[in-house]
Short mmCIF file of C-alpha atoms and ligand atoms in Angstrom, two decimals:
data_model
loop_
_atom_site.label_atom_id
_atom_site.label_comp_id
_atom_site.label_asym_id
_atom_site.label_seq_id
_atom_site.Cartn_x
_atom_site.Cartn_y
_atom_site.Cartn_z
CA MET R 115 92.01 -48.44 45.10
CA ARG R 116 93.90 -51.74 44.77
CA ALA R 117 93.06 -51.89 41.09
CA PHE R 118 94.77 -48.55 40.77
CA LEU R 119 97.70 -49.25 43.07
CA HIS R 120 98.97 -52.40 41.35
CA PRO R 121 99.58 -50.88 37.90
CA VAL R 122 101.24 -47.85 39.52
CA LEU R 123 103.56 -50.11 41.50
CA GLY R 124 104.35 -52.12 38.37
CA ALA R 125 105.18 -49.00 36.39
CA ALA R 126 107.33 -47.64 39.23
CA GLY R 127 109.21 -50.95 39.36
CA PHE R 128 109.82 -50.83 35.62
CA VAL R 129 111.20 -47.27 35.80
CA ALA R 130 113.38 -48.25 38.77
CA VAL R 131 114.96 -51.16 36.87
CA TRP R 132 115.49 -48.91 33.84
CA TRP R 133 117.08 -46.23 35.99
CA LEU R 134 119.32 -48.79 37.69
CA ALA R 135 120.46 -50.10 34.30
CA THR R 136 121.49 -46.64 33.15
CA TRP R 137 123.14 -45.91 36.51
CA LEU R 138 125.20 -49.13 36.18
CA ARG R 139 125.98 -48.13 32.57
CA VAL R 140 124.73 -51.41 31.16
CA ALA R 141 124.65 -49.72 27.76
CA ASP R 142 125.99 -46.61 26.07
CA PRO R 143 123.85 -43.61 27.21
CA VAL R 144 123.28 -42.74 23.57
CA LEU R 145 121.50 -46.09 23.14
CA LEU R 146 119.87 -46.17 26.55
CA PRO R 147 119.23 -42.75 28.07
CA SER R 148 117.99 -42.48 31.65
CA PRO R 149 114.28 -42.16 32.45
CA VAL R 150 114.92 -38.55 33.51
CA ASP R 151 116.55 -37.65 30.17
CA THR R 152 113.78 -39.37 28.27
CA TRP R 153 111.13 -37.49 30.21
CA ARG R 154 112.91 -34.16 29.78
CA ASP R 155 113.48 -34.55 26.02
CA THR R 156 109.90 -35.66 25.43
CA VAL R 157 108.36 -32.88 27.47
CA ALA R 158 110.58 -30.37 25.67
CA GLU R 159 109.38 -31.67 22.32
CA PHE R 160 105.78 -31.38 23.43
CA ALA R 161 106.51 -27.82 24.58
CA ARG R 162 107.97 -26.92 21.17
CA GLY R 163 104.74 -28.11 19.58
CA PRO R 164 105.32 -30.63 16.74
CA LEU R 165 104.88 -33.72 18.90
CA TRP R 166 101.29 -32.67 19.65
CA ASN R 167 100.67 -32.55 15.96
CA ASP R 168 102.22 -36.00 15.46
CA LEU R 169 100.08 -37.45 18.23
CA LEU R 170 96.94 -35.91 16.79
CA ARG R 171 97.75 -37.10 13.26
CA THR R 172 98.24 -40.67 14.45
CA VAL R 173 95.07 -40.63 16.54
CA TRP R 174 93.08 -39.12 13.67
CA ARG R 175 94.32 -41.71 11.12
CA THR R 176 93.56 -44.54 13.54
CA VAL R 177 90.10 -43.18 14.30
CA GLN R 178 89.30 -42.79 10.59
CA ALA R 179 90.50 -46.30 9.80
CA PHE R 180 88.59 -47.71 12.75
CA ALA R 181 85.39 -45.85 11.86
CA ILE R 182 85.51 -47.15 8.29
CA ALA R 183 86.28 -50.67 9.54
CA THR R 184 83.35 -50.58 11.96
CA ALA R 185 80.94 -49.15 9.42
CA ILE R 186 81.78 -51.96 6.99
CA GLY R 187 82.74 -54.81 9.33
CA VAL R 188 79.77 -54.80 11.71
CA PRO R 189 76.88 -54.79 9.19
CA LEU R 190 78.67 -57.14 6.81
CA GLY R 191 79.63 -59.48 9.64
CA LEU R 192 76.05 -59.53 10.94
CA ALA R 193 74.64 -60.19 7.47
CA LEU R 194 77.16 -62.95 6.72
CA GLY R 195 76.75 -64.53 10.14
CA ALA R 196 72.98 -64.63 9.72
CA ARG R 197 73.54 -66.66 6.55
CA GLU R 198 75.97 -69.18 7.93
CA ARG R 199 76.33 -71.01 4.62
CA VAL R 200 77.40 -67.82 2.86
CA TYR R 201 79.86 -67.08 5.64
CA ARG R 202 81.39 -70.55 5.32
CA ALA R 203 81.89 -69.84 1.63
CA VAL R 204 83.86 -66.64 2.24
CA GLU R 205 85.46 -67.76 5.50
CA PHE R 206 88.66 -68.91 3.82
CA VAL R 207 89.19 -65.56 2.12
CA VAL R 208 88.53 -63.66 5.36
CA ASP R 209 90.87 -65.91 7.33
CA PHE R 210 93.55 -65.73 4.66
CA PHE R 211 93.69 -61.96 4.54
CA ARG R 212 93.28 -61.74 8.30
CA SER R 213 96.45 -63.79 8.54
CA THR R 214 98.33 -61.78 5.91
CA PRO R 215 100.65 -59.22 7.52
CA ALA R 216 99.18 -55.86 6.60
CA SER R 217 102.66 -54.50 5.89
CA ALA R 218 102.91 -56.93 2.97
CA LEU R 219 99.93 -55.13 1.44
CA PHE R 220 101.56 -51.68 1.46
CA PRO R 221 102.84 -51.91 -2.13
CA LEU R 222 99.43 -52.96 -3.39
CA PHE R 223 97.66 -50.14 -1.57
CA LEU R 224 100.31 -47.68 -2.76
CA ILE R 225 99.36 -48.58 -6.33
CA LEU R 226 95.67 -48.23 -5.52
CA PHE R 227 95.73 -45.10 -3.37
CA GLY R 228 99.05 -43.38 -4.16
CA VAL R 229 101.67 -42.05 -1.74
CA GLY R 230 99.26 -40.00 0.31
CA GLU R 231 97.11 -39.96 3.36
CA GLY R 232 94.66 -42.41 1.76
CA THR R 233 97.00 -45.38 1.72
CA LYS R 234 97.76 -45.35 5.45
CA VAL R 235 94.13 -45.11 6.42
CA ALA R 236 93.06 -47.64 3.79
CA VAL R 237 95.50 -50.37 4.82
CA ALA R 238 94.64 -49.92 8.48
CA ALA R 239 90.92 -49.93 7.69
CA PHE R 240 91.33 -53.07 5.60
CA GLY R 241 93.08 -54.97 8.39
CA ALA R 242 90.64 -53.80 11.07
CA THR R 243 87.59 -54.52 8.92
CA LEU R 244 88.49 -58.19 8.60
CA VAL R 245 88.96 -58.55 12.37
CA ILE R 246 85.67 -56.81 13.14
CA LEU R 247 83.78 -58.68 10.44
CA PHE R 248 85.11 -62.03 11.62
CA ASN R 249 84.10 -61.35 15.23
CA ALA R 250 80.65 -60.00 14.34
CA ALA R 251 79.95 -63.02 12.13
CA TYR R 252 81.00 -65.45 14.86
CA GLY R 253 78.91 -63.57 17.40
CA VAL R 254 75.88 -64.15 15.21
CA ILE R 255 76.72 -67.76 14.39
CA ASN R 256 77.01 -68.53 18.11
CA ALA R 257 73.80 -66.68 18.99
CA ARG R 258 71.38 -68.63 21.18
CA ARG R 259 69.01 -70.41 18.80
CA THR R 260 66.24 -70.25 21.37
CA ARG R 261 66.20 -66.45 21.35
CA VAL R 262 65.93 -66.39 17.57
CA LEU R 263 63.07 -68.89 17.72
CA ALA R 264 61.40 -66.89 20.49
CA ALA R 265 61.52 -63.73 18.35
CA ARG R 266 60.19 -65.62 15.33
CA VAL R 267 57.29 -67.09 17.27
CA MET R 268 56.45 -63.56 18.46
CA GLY R 269 56.11 -62.43 14.86
CA ALA R 270 59.51 -60.89 14.13
CA GLY R 271 60.58 -61.07 10.48
CA GLU R 272 64.12 -61.86 9.37
CA ALA R 273 65.29 -58.21 9.30
CA ARG R 274 63.72 -57.65 12.71
CA ILE R 275 65.51 -60.67 14.09
CA VAL R 276 68.88 -59.35 12.91
CA TRP R 277 68.21 -55.98 14.53
CA ASP R 278 66.40 -57.07 17.72
CA VAL R 279 68.19 -60.31 18.54
CA LEU R 280 71.31 -61.11 16.53
CA LEU R 281 72.89 -57.67 16.99
CA TRP R 282 72.48 -57.98 20.77
CA GLU R 283 73.50 -61.60 20.90
CA ALA R 284 76.63 -60.73 18.95
CA MET R 285 77.30 -57.51 20.91
CA PRO R 286 79.91 -58.96 23.30
CA GLN R 287 81.81 -60.48 20.39
CA ILE R 288 81.41 -57.32 18.27
CA LEU R 289 82.98 -55.24 21.04
CA VAL R 290 85.85 -57.72 21.32
CA GLY R 291 86.32 -57.36 17.56
CA MET R 292 86.26 -53.57 17.79
CA ARG R 293 88.85 -53.64 20.55
CA GLN R 294 91.15 -55.87 18.51
CA GLY R 295 90.36 -53.81 15.42
CA VAL R 296 91.35 -50.48 16.92
CA SER R 297 94.60 -51.96 18.27
CA LEU R 298 95.42 -53.40 14.85
CA ALA R 299 94.55 -50.11 13.12
CA LEU R 300 96.97 -48.28 15.41
CA VAL R 301 99.74 -50.80 14.70
CA ILE R 302 99.27 -50.49 10.95
CA VAL R 303 99.04 -46.70 11.04
CA VAL R 304 102.28 -46.41 13.01
CA VAL R 305 104.12 -48.79 10.68
CA ALA R 306 102.72 -46.97 7.64
CA GLU R 307 103.91 -43.66 9.04
CA MET R 308 107.40 -45.13 9.36
CA PHE R 309 107.70 -46.50 5.87
CA ILE R 310 105.38 -44.83 3.43
CA GLY R 311 106.35 -41.26 2.80
CA SER R 312 105.17 -39.44 5.88
CA THR R 313 106.02 -36.02 7.18
CA ASP R 314 104.17 -36.44 10.47
CA GLY R 315 102.71 -39.00 12.87
CA LEU R 316 104.24 -40.89 15.79
CA GLY R 317 105.69 -43.62 13.56
CA GLN R 318 107.55 -41.05 11.47
CA ARG R 319 108.67 -39.36 14.70
CA VAL R 320 110.28 -42.54 16.05
CA ILE R 321 112.19 -43.12 12.82
CA VAL R 322 113.42 -39.53 12.57
CA ALA R 323 114.47 -39.43 16.25
CA GLN R 324 116.40 -42.65 15.74
CA ALA R 325 118.13 -41.32 12.61
CA LEU R 326 119.16 -38.13 14.44
CA PHE R 327 120.34 -40.05 17.54
CA GLU R 328 117.74 -38.24 19.67
CA SER R 329 117.37 -41.40 21.72
CA GLY R 330 115.60 -39.74 24.69
CA LEU R 331 112.89 -38.52 22.35
CA MET R 332 112.76 -41.86 20.53
CA TYR R 333 112.01 -43.74 23.74
CA GLY R 334 109.49 -41.11 24.73
CA VAL R 335 107.57 -41.45 21.47
CA ILE R 336 107.66 -45.25 21.71
CA PHE R 337 106.05 -45.01 25.15
CA LEU R 338 103.55 -42.55 23.75
CA THR R 339 102.39 -45.08 21.13
CA GLY R 340 102.16 -47.66 23.90
CA ALA R 341 100.04 -45.34 26.03
CA LEU R 342 97.81 -44.67 23.05
CA GLY R 343 97.27 -48.38 22.38
CA TYR R 344 96.59 -48.98 26.04
CA ALA R 345 94.08 -46.13 26.20
CA PHE R 346 92.15 -47.47 23.19
CA ASN R 347 92.07 -50.92 24.77
CA LEU R 348 90.87 -49.56 28.09
CA LEU R 349 88.14 -47.54 26.40
CA PHE R 350 86.66 -50.66 24.86
CA LEU R 351 87.02 -52.74 28.02
CA VAL R 352 84.95 -50.10 29.81
CA ALA R 353 82.45 -50.02 26.95
CA GLU R 354 82.11 -53.82 27.11
CA LYS R 355 81.37 -53.66 30.83
CA ARG R 356 78.79 -50.91 30.48
CA LEU R 357 77.05 -52.14 27.34
CA VAL R 358 76.96 -55.87 28.03
CA ARG R 359 75.73 -56.04 31.61
CA TRP R 360 74.07 -59.36 31.00
CA GLY R 361 77.35 -60.96 29.90
CA GLY R 362 78.02 -64.31 31.49
CA LYS R 363 74.68 -64.32 33.32
CA MET P 26 33.08 -87.71 1.37
CA ASP P 27 33.66 -89.19 4.76
CA ASP P 28 36.79 -87.09 5.15
CA GLY P 29 34.96 -83.95 4.10
CA VAL P 30 32.35 -84.39 6.79
CA ARG P 31 34.95 -85.10 9.40
CA SER P 32 36.98 -81.97 8.69
CA GLU P 33 33.81 -79.86 8.61
CA ALA P 34 33.00 -81.05 12.08
CA ALA P 35 36.60 -80.59 13.11
CA THR P 36 36.76 -76.92 12.17
CA GLY P 37 33.57 -76.40 14.12
CA GLU P 38 34.79 -77.51 17.50
CA SER P 39 38.47 -78.34 17.20
CA ALA P 40 41.08 -75.64 17.64
CA ILE P 41 43.93 -77.78 16.35
CA THR P 42 43.65 -80.37 13.61
CA VAL P 43 46.63 -82.55 12.72
CA ARG P 44 46.35 -84.91 9.76
CA GLY P 45 48.89 -87.39 8.42
CA LEU P 46 51.83 -85.57 10.01
CA ARG P 47 55.20 -86.87 8.85
CA LYS P 48 58.67 -85.94 10.02
CA SER P 49 61.99 -87.73 9.92
CA PHE P 50 65.56 -86.82 10.75
CA GLY P 51 68.26 -88.28 8.54
CA GLY P 52 65.91 -90.89 7.14
CA LEU P 53 64.75 -92.05 10.60
CA PRO P 54 61.05 -91.29 11.05
CA VAL P 55 59.78 -89.58 14.20
CA TYR P 56 56.23 -89.17 12.93
CA SER P 57 54.75 -91.21 10.10
CA GLY P 58 51.12 -90.33 9.75
CA PHE P 59 50.14 -88.72 13.06
CA ASP P 60 46.56 -87.47 13.61
CA LEU P 61 45.25 -85.31 16.43
CA ASP P 62 42.31 -83.06 17.22
CA VAL P 63 42.35 -80.70 20.17
CA ARG P 64 39.10 -79.15 21.38
CA ARG P 65 38.92 -75.40 21.80
CA GLY P 66 39.73 -74.38 25.35
CA ASP P 67 41.26 -77.73 26.29
CA ILE P 68 44.62 -78.17 27.91
CA LEU P 69 46.25 -81.15 26.23
CA ALA P 70 49.25 -82.62 27.99
CA ILE P 71 51.71 -84.67 25.96
CA PHE P 72 53.73 -87.12 27.96
CA GLY P 73 56.30 -89.54 26.65
CA PRO P 74 59.83 -90.87 27.02
CA ASN P 75 62.78 -88.61 26.27
CA GLY P 76 63.53 -88.33 22.59
CA CYS P 77 60.12 -89.55 21.42
CA GLY P 78 59.48 -86.30 19.59
CA LYS P 79 57.46 -84.10 21.95
CA SER P 80 59.50 -80.98 21.30
CA THR P 81 59.62 -81.82 17.61
CA PHE P 82 55.83 -81.91 17.57
CA ILE P 83 55.21 -78.57 19.22
CA ASN P 84 58.01 -76.93 17.24
CA MET P 85 56.33 -78.06 14.04
CA ALA P 86 52.95 -76.99 15.38
CA ALA P 87 54.35 -73.55 16.27
CA GLY P 88 55.89 -73.20 12.81
CA LEU P 89 59.46 -73.27 14.12
CA MET P 90 60.37 -76.46 12.27
CA PRO P 91 59.30 -77.48 8.76
CA ILE P 92 57.09 -80.55 8.39
CA ASP P 93 57.81 -83.29 5.85
CA GLY P 94 54.17 -84.02 5.11
CA GLY P 95 50.59 -83.79 6.33
CA SER P 96 49.00 -80.72 7.84
CA ILE P 97 48.59 -78.84 11.09
CA LEU P 98 45.70 -76.40 11.00
CA TYR P 99 44.06 -74.08 13.49
CA GLY P 100 40.36 -73.82 12.74
CA GLY P 101 41.32 -74.28 9.09
CA ARG P 102 44.09 -71.66 9.18
CA THR P 103 47.86 -72.13 9.11
CA VAL P 104 50.04 -71.29 12.07
CA ARG P 105 51.13 -68.05 10.31
CA GLN P 106 47.51 -66.90 10.33
CA THR P 107 47.05 -67.78 13.99
CA ARG P 108 48.05 -65.92 17.15
CA ILE P 109 50.18 -68.27 19.20
CA GLY P 110 52.22 -68.13 22.37
CA TYR P 111 55.21 -70.32 23.17
CA VAL P 112 56.98 -70.89 26.47
CA PHE P 113 60.41 -72.45 26.13
CA GLN P 114 61.89 -74.89 28.59
CA ASN P 115 65.01 -72.85 29.07
CA TYR P 116 63.86 -69.42 30.23
CA ARG P 117 67.45 -68.26 30.55
CA GLU P 118 67.93 -68.66 26.82
CA ALA P 119 64.45 -67.56 25.78
CA LEU P 120 64.10 -64.15 27.44
CA PHE P 121 66.06 -61.19 26.05
CA PRO P 122 68.54 -60.25 28.77
CA TRP P 123 69.19 -56.84 27.21
CA LEU P 124 65.57 -55.85 27.81
CA ARG P 125 63.87 -55.25 31.15
CA ALA P 126 61.28 -57.85 32.16
CA GLU P 127 58.42 -55.52 31.19
CA GLU P 128 60.02 -54.80 27.81
CA ASN P 129 60.28 -58.53 27.23
CA ILE P 130 56.54 -58.79 27.81
CA ARG P 131 55.82 -55.77 25.58
CA TYR P 132 57.95 -57.16 22.75
CA PRO P 133 55.34 -59.38 21.04
CA LEU P 134 52.73 -56.62 21.45
CA ARG P 135 54.99 -54.18 19.65
CA ARG P 136 55.40 -56.73 16.86
CA LEU P 137 51.60 -56.76 16.55
CA GLY P 138 51.74 -52.99 16.21
CA LEU P 139 49.32 -52.31 19.05
CA PRO P 140 48.98 -48.75 20.34
CA ARG P 141 50.97 -47.90 23.43
CA ARG P 142 47.99 -47.50 25.68
CA GLU P 143 46.71 -50.97 24.82
CA ILE P 144 50.17 -52.44 25.41
CA ASP P 145 50.34 -50.85 28.86
CA ARG P 146 46.82 -51.99 29.67
CA ARG P 147 47.69 -55.60 28.87
CA LEU P 148 50.90 -55.43 30.88
CA GLN P 149 48.92 -54.18 33.88
CA GLN P 150 46.29 -56.87 33.38
CA LEU P 151 48.90 -59.63 33.24
CA ALA P 152 50.68 -58.32 36.32
CA THR P 153 47.34 -58.46 38.16
CA ASP P 154 46.35 -61.89 36.80
CA PHE P 155 49.66 -63.39 37.83
CA GLN P 156 49.86 -61.51 41.14
CA VAL P 157 53.32 -60.21 40.28
CA ARG P 158 55.02 -58.95 43.40
CA PHE P 159 58.48 -58.25 42.03
CA ASP P 160 59.66 -55.23 40.06
CA LEU P 161 59.07 -55.78 36.34
CA ARG P 162 61.54 -53.02 35.55
CA ARG P 163 64.37 -55.30 36.54
CA TYR P 164 66.42 -57.26 34.02
CA PRO P 165 65.82 -61.01 33.62
CA TYR P 166 69.21 -61.94 35.11
CA GLU P 167 68.26 -60.05 38.26
CA LEU P 168 65.23 -62.32 38.79
CA SER P 169 64.94 -65.82 40.23
CA GLY P 170 64.31 -68.79 37.93
CA GLY P 171 60.64 -68.91 38.86
CA GLN P 172 60.23 -65.19 38.26
CA GLN P 173 61.97 -65.48 34.89
CA GLN P 174 59.70 -68.30 33.78
CA LEU P 175 56.69 -66.32 34.99
CA VAL P 176 57.85 -63.45 32.76
CA SER P 177 58.14 -65.94 29.87
CA VAL P 178 54.57 -67.11 30.50
CA MET P 179 53.31 -63.52 30.65
CA ARG P 180 55.15 -62.73 27.41
CA ALA P 181 53.52 -65.73 25.71
CA LEU P 182 50.04 -64.81 26.96
CA ALA P 183 50.36 -61.08 26.23
CA VAL P 184 49.20 -61.48 22.62
CA GLU P 185 46.02 -63.22 23.88
CA PRO P 186 46.96 -66.33 21.92
CA GLU P 187 44.45 -68.68 20.38
CA VAL P 188 46.85 -71.51 21.12
CA LEU P 189 49.55 -71.68 23.77
CA PHE P 190 52.51 -74.07 23.60
CA LEU P 191 54.47 -74.98 26.71
CA ASP P 192 57.59 -77.14 26.33
CA GLU P 193 58.48 -78.57 29.74
CA PRO P 194 58.01 -75.13 31.26
CA PHE P 195 58.70 -76.12 34.85
CA SER P 196 61.41 -78.73 34.46
CA ALA P 197 64.21 -76.36 35.47
CA LEU P 198 62.43 -75.09 38.60
CA ASP P 199 62.24 -76.38 42.15
CA TYR P 200 59.08 -78.12 43.37
CA GLU P 201 57.65 -75.28 45.43
CA THR P 202 58.05 -72.77 42.61
CA THR P 203 56.54 -75.29 40.21
CA LEU P 204 53.42 -75.67 42.38
CA ASP P 205 52.99 -71.88 42.60
CA LEU P 206 53.39 -71.39 38.87
CA ARG P 207 51.06 -74.28 38.06
CA ALA P 208 48.34 -72.78 40.25
CA LEU P 209 48.66 -69.34 38.64
CA LEU P 210 48.79 -70.79 35.15
CA GLN P 211 45.74 -73.08 35.42
CA ASP P 212 43.78 -70.20 36.87
CA VAL P 213 44.49 -67.92 33.92
CA LEU P 214 44.24 -70.61 31.23
CA LYS P 215 40.90 -71.87 32.48
CA ARG P 216 39.47 -68.39 32.91
CA LEU P 217 40.53 -67.25 29.44
CA ARG P 218 39.84 -70.69 27.90
CA VAL P 219 43.14 -70.75 26.03
CA THR P 220 43.68 -73.90 23.99
CA THR P 221 46.98 -75.24 25.29
CA ILE P 222 49.48 -77.95 24.48
CA LEU P 223 51.70 -78.75 27.41
CA VAL P 224 54.71 -81.00 26.93
CA SER P 225 55.96 -82.60 30.09
CA HIS P 226 58.04 -85.49 31.27
CA ASP P 227 56.43 -85.28 34.69
CA LEU P 228 53.36 -87.52 34.88
CA GLU P 229 51.89 -85.86 37.95
CA GLU P 230 52.15 -82.45 36.31
CA SER P 231 50.70 -83.73 33.04
CA ILE P 232 47.60 -85.02 34.81
CA ALA P 233 47.24 -82.15 37.26
CA LEU P 234 47.28 -79.48 34.55
CA SER P 235 45.33 -81.13 31.72
CA ASP P 236 41.86 -81.90 30.43
CA ARG P 237 43.33 -84.65 28.33
CA LEU P 238 46.56 -86.58 28.40
CA LEU P 239 48.24 -88.00 25.34
CA MET P 240 50.84 -90.64 26.07
CA LEU P 241 53.39 -91.27 23.35
CA THR P 242 55.55 -94.30 22.66
CA ARG P 243 59.19 -94.41 21.69
CA ARG P 244 60.08 -93.70 18.07
CA PRO P 245 58.53 -94.21 15.62
CA THR P 246 56.10 -92.26 17.71
CA ALA P 247 52.52 -93.45 18.17
CA VAL P 248 49.82 -92.74 20.71
CA ALA P 249 50.07 -95.26 23.54
CA ASP P 250 46.98 -93.92 25.27
CA ASP P 251 44.63 -90.98 25.08
CA VAL P 252 43.23 -90.29 28.53
CA ALA P 253 40.41 -87.89 29.44
CA VAL P 254 41.26 -86.20 32.73
CA ASP P 255 37.88 -85.47 34.31
CA LEU P 256 39.08 -84.08 37.62
CA PRO P 257 37.37 -80.86 38.75
CA TRP P 258 39.11 -77.48 38.46
CA PRO P 259 40.88 -75.83 40.19
CA ARG P 260 43.36 -78.52 41.02
CA THR P 261 45.26 -77.87 44.18
CA SER P 262 47.95 -79.73 46.03
CA HIS P 263 45.10 -81.71 47.67
CA THR P 264 44.02 -82.97 44.27
CA LEU P 265 47.32 -84.79 44.03
CA SER P 266 46.39 -87.09 46.93
CA GLU P 267 42.74 -87.72 46.01
CA PRO P 268 41.87 -91.35 45.12
CA SER P 269 40.63 -90.44 41.62
CA PHE P 270 43.92 -88.70 40.86
CA VAL P 271 46.01 -91.50 42.28
CA ALA P 272 44.06 -94.14 40.36
CA LEU P 273 44.46 -92.21 37.12
CA LYS P 274 48.16 -91.81 37.67
CA ARG P 275 48.48 -95.54 38.38
CA ARG P 276 46.73 -96.43 35.15
CA CYS P 277 48.91 -94.02 33.16
CA LEU P 278 52.06 -95.39 34.75
CA ASP P 279 51.10 -98.91 33.72
CA VAL P 280 50.53 -97.79 30.15
CA PHE P 281 53.78 -95.87 30.17
CA GLU P 282 55.80 -98.78 31.44
CA ALA P 283 54.28 -101.06 28.86
CA ALA P 284 54.94 -98.48 26.13
CA VAL P 285 58.53 -97.97 27.11
CA ALA P 286 59.04 -101.70 27.28
CA GLY P 287 57.72 -101.69 23.72
CA ARG P 288 54.65 -103.83 24.34
CA VAL P 289 52.14 -101.33 22.96
N1 ADP N 8 67.31 -81.05 14.42
C1 ADP N 8 67.39 -82.38 14.61
N2 ADP N 8 68.21 -83.13 13.83
C2 ADP N 8 68.29 -84.46 14.01
N3 ADP N 8 67.63 -85.16 14.92
C3 ADP N 8 66.79 -84.47 15.73
C4 ADP N 8 66.63 -83.06 15.61
N4 ADP N 8 65.75 -82.65 16.54
C5 ADP N 8 65.36 -83.75 17.20
N5 ADP N 8 65.97 -84.86 16.72
C6 ADP N 8 65.77 -86.23 17.17
O1 ADP N 8 64.38 -86.47 17.13
C7 ADP N 8 63.99 -87.15 18.30
C8 ADP N 8 62.93 -86.39 19.03
O2 ADP N 8 63.50 -85.24 19.65
P1 ADP N 8 62.66 -84.30 20.61
O3 ADP N 8 61.42 -83.89 19.90
O4 ADP N 8 63.55 -83.21 21.07
O5 ADP N 8 62.32 -85.26 21.81
P2 ADP N 8 61.60 -84.97 23.20
O6 ADP N 8 60.41 -85.83 23.20
O7 ADP N 8 62.55 -85.37 24.27
O8 ADP N 8 61.27 -83.49 23.25
C9 ADP N 8 65.23 -87.40 19.13
O9 ADP N 8 65.66 -88.71 18.90
C10 ADP N 8 66.22 -86.40 18.60
O10 ADP N 8 67.53 -86.92 18.66
MG1 MG N 9 62.04 -81.91 24.51
#
């Protein structure tokens, strides 16, 4: 109950401050509409239909990018982590591109994938893959040596050890990587929708609303992306709790 | 010629034969030509100061650490060709916390590819042998330390090993639990006649649980004394206060002190 009450109180406080600011006319109403206007404009846009489509497009791109990143990042991270020397050899490259702002890669990916759907998903998948790979590899590198030795003494071969021990040992870290990965994928997808020729998606929606001075809608869509990011995060926090019951014990 | 005869005899009665074992870390030798024969069915306790290479020895013997030279054979076979069991000191880090206790015990049996019925039969047998009174369907982190180490022991014995290695198995447990586990373990080991190497830094435990006690010196490691422990089985808490036990312990302590002082 408490756990539920606190966030609700926090959100209510935030809306109250916002409402007060508009009531005191801290800023021009065109720049800062009231919470009520924002709510009304956003609900109206949902009712008209296109905003649903934008939301679904953004979710779908993020999910695709995340699925690709997981399918590549987890196995590759496990394999590299199991061969620590190999991982050390590629670590610099992984770290370098992990630190490169994904937006700087847009032009490159535009050349590779063209001005279509592919580019947005590909850049997001690229960024998320590195995060997931890095976490999976570190999960394996920090695996308890004793458990690996125990499996070996019980007759498990190297492939068995990866599957039966290292995957589980790395599981908490893999889930952390997936959580960070999905957040990053969403960020990149939204930015890509803003700047590389989109006709839909929440990112494109924010930019268009801003250009047309539909500020109520603009704020609404911004909050929508926030809610989406929060929901993804929450999903993985719950998954971590349910899947890694032995964590910290 | 002489050597040939000796190794013939060795394969006949000795379960473990170590010849000329060498191992060093960063140029510093731990073992430089170490020999040992362990009779089939014996429990050999290895006792020595911290860092003298006890864990190193059983890790090499169990095939978990490469050897620099010499040989460790089991009735003429390598460790890969031998069924072994290993109980780690740190049960928390040796059991698989994502598997239930019973799945931990089944794990090595699955690796052997045994049929399900046989796996279940052995699990039942072990639970009876060790008088398990807690629920094996629980997860390791839901069990007490003693229960977890008991699960580790059951897991190691499930494969019906020819040789069992125990690396300070009780050192993380309280005294009462240790006495209980010791009693259960000696019962099963003696009944099944499992050749066992027990590493311990507890002299009382080393004597109480062994047929033979090997006392090691500081590095470079040598045998300070090789003591036959002829006390009758089973050894109970009363054994610990019997004159023969006390005298043996006294003698071992003297050797140990001399060895640690470097006079051996
Ligand atoms: N992997 C390793 N690398 C370097 N030195 C090691 C390694 N393992 C053990 N040693 C050293 O070898 C010696 C014996 O260690 P160990 O067998 O663990 O001793 P103990 O008798 O306490 O079990 C110690 O001095 C230890 O520092
Ligand atoms: Mg040790």
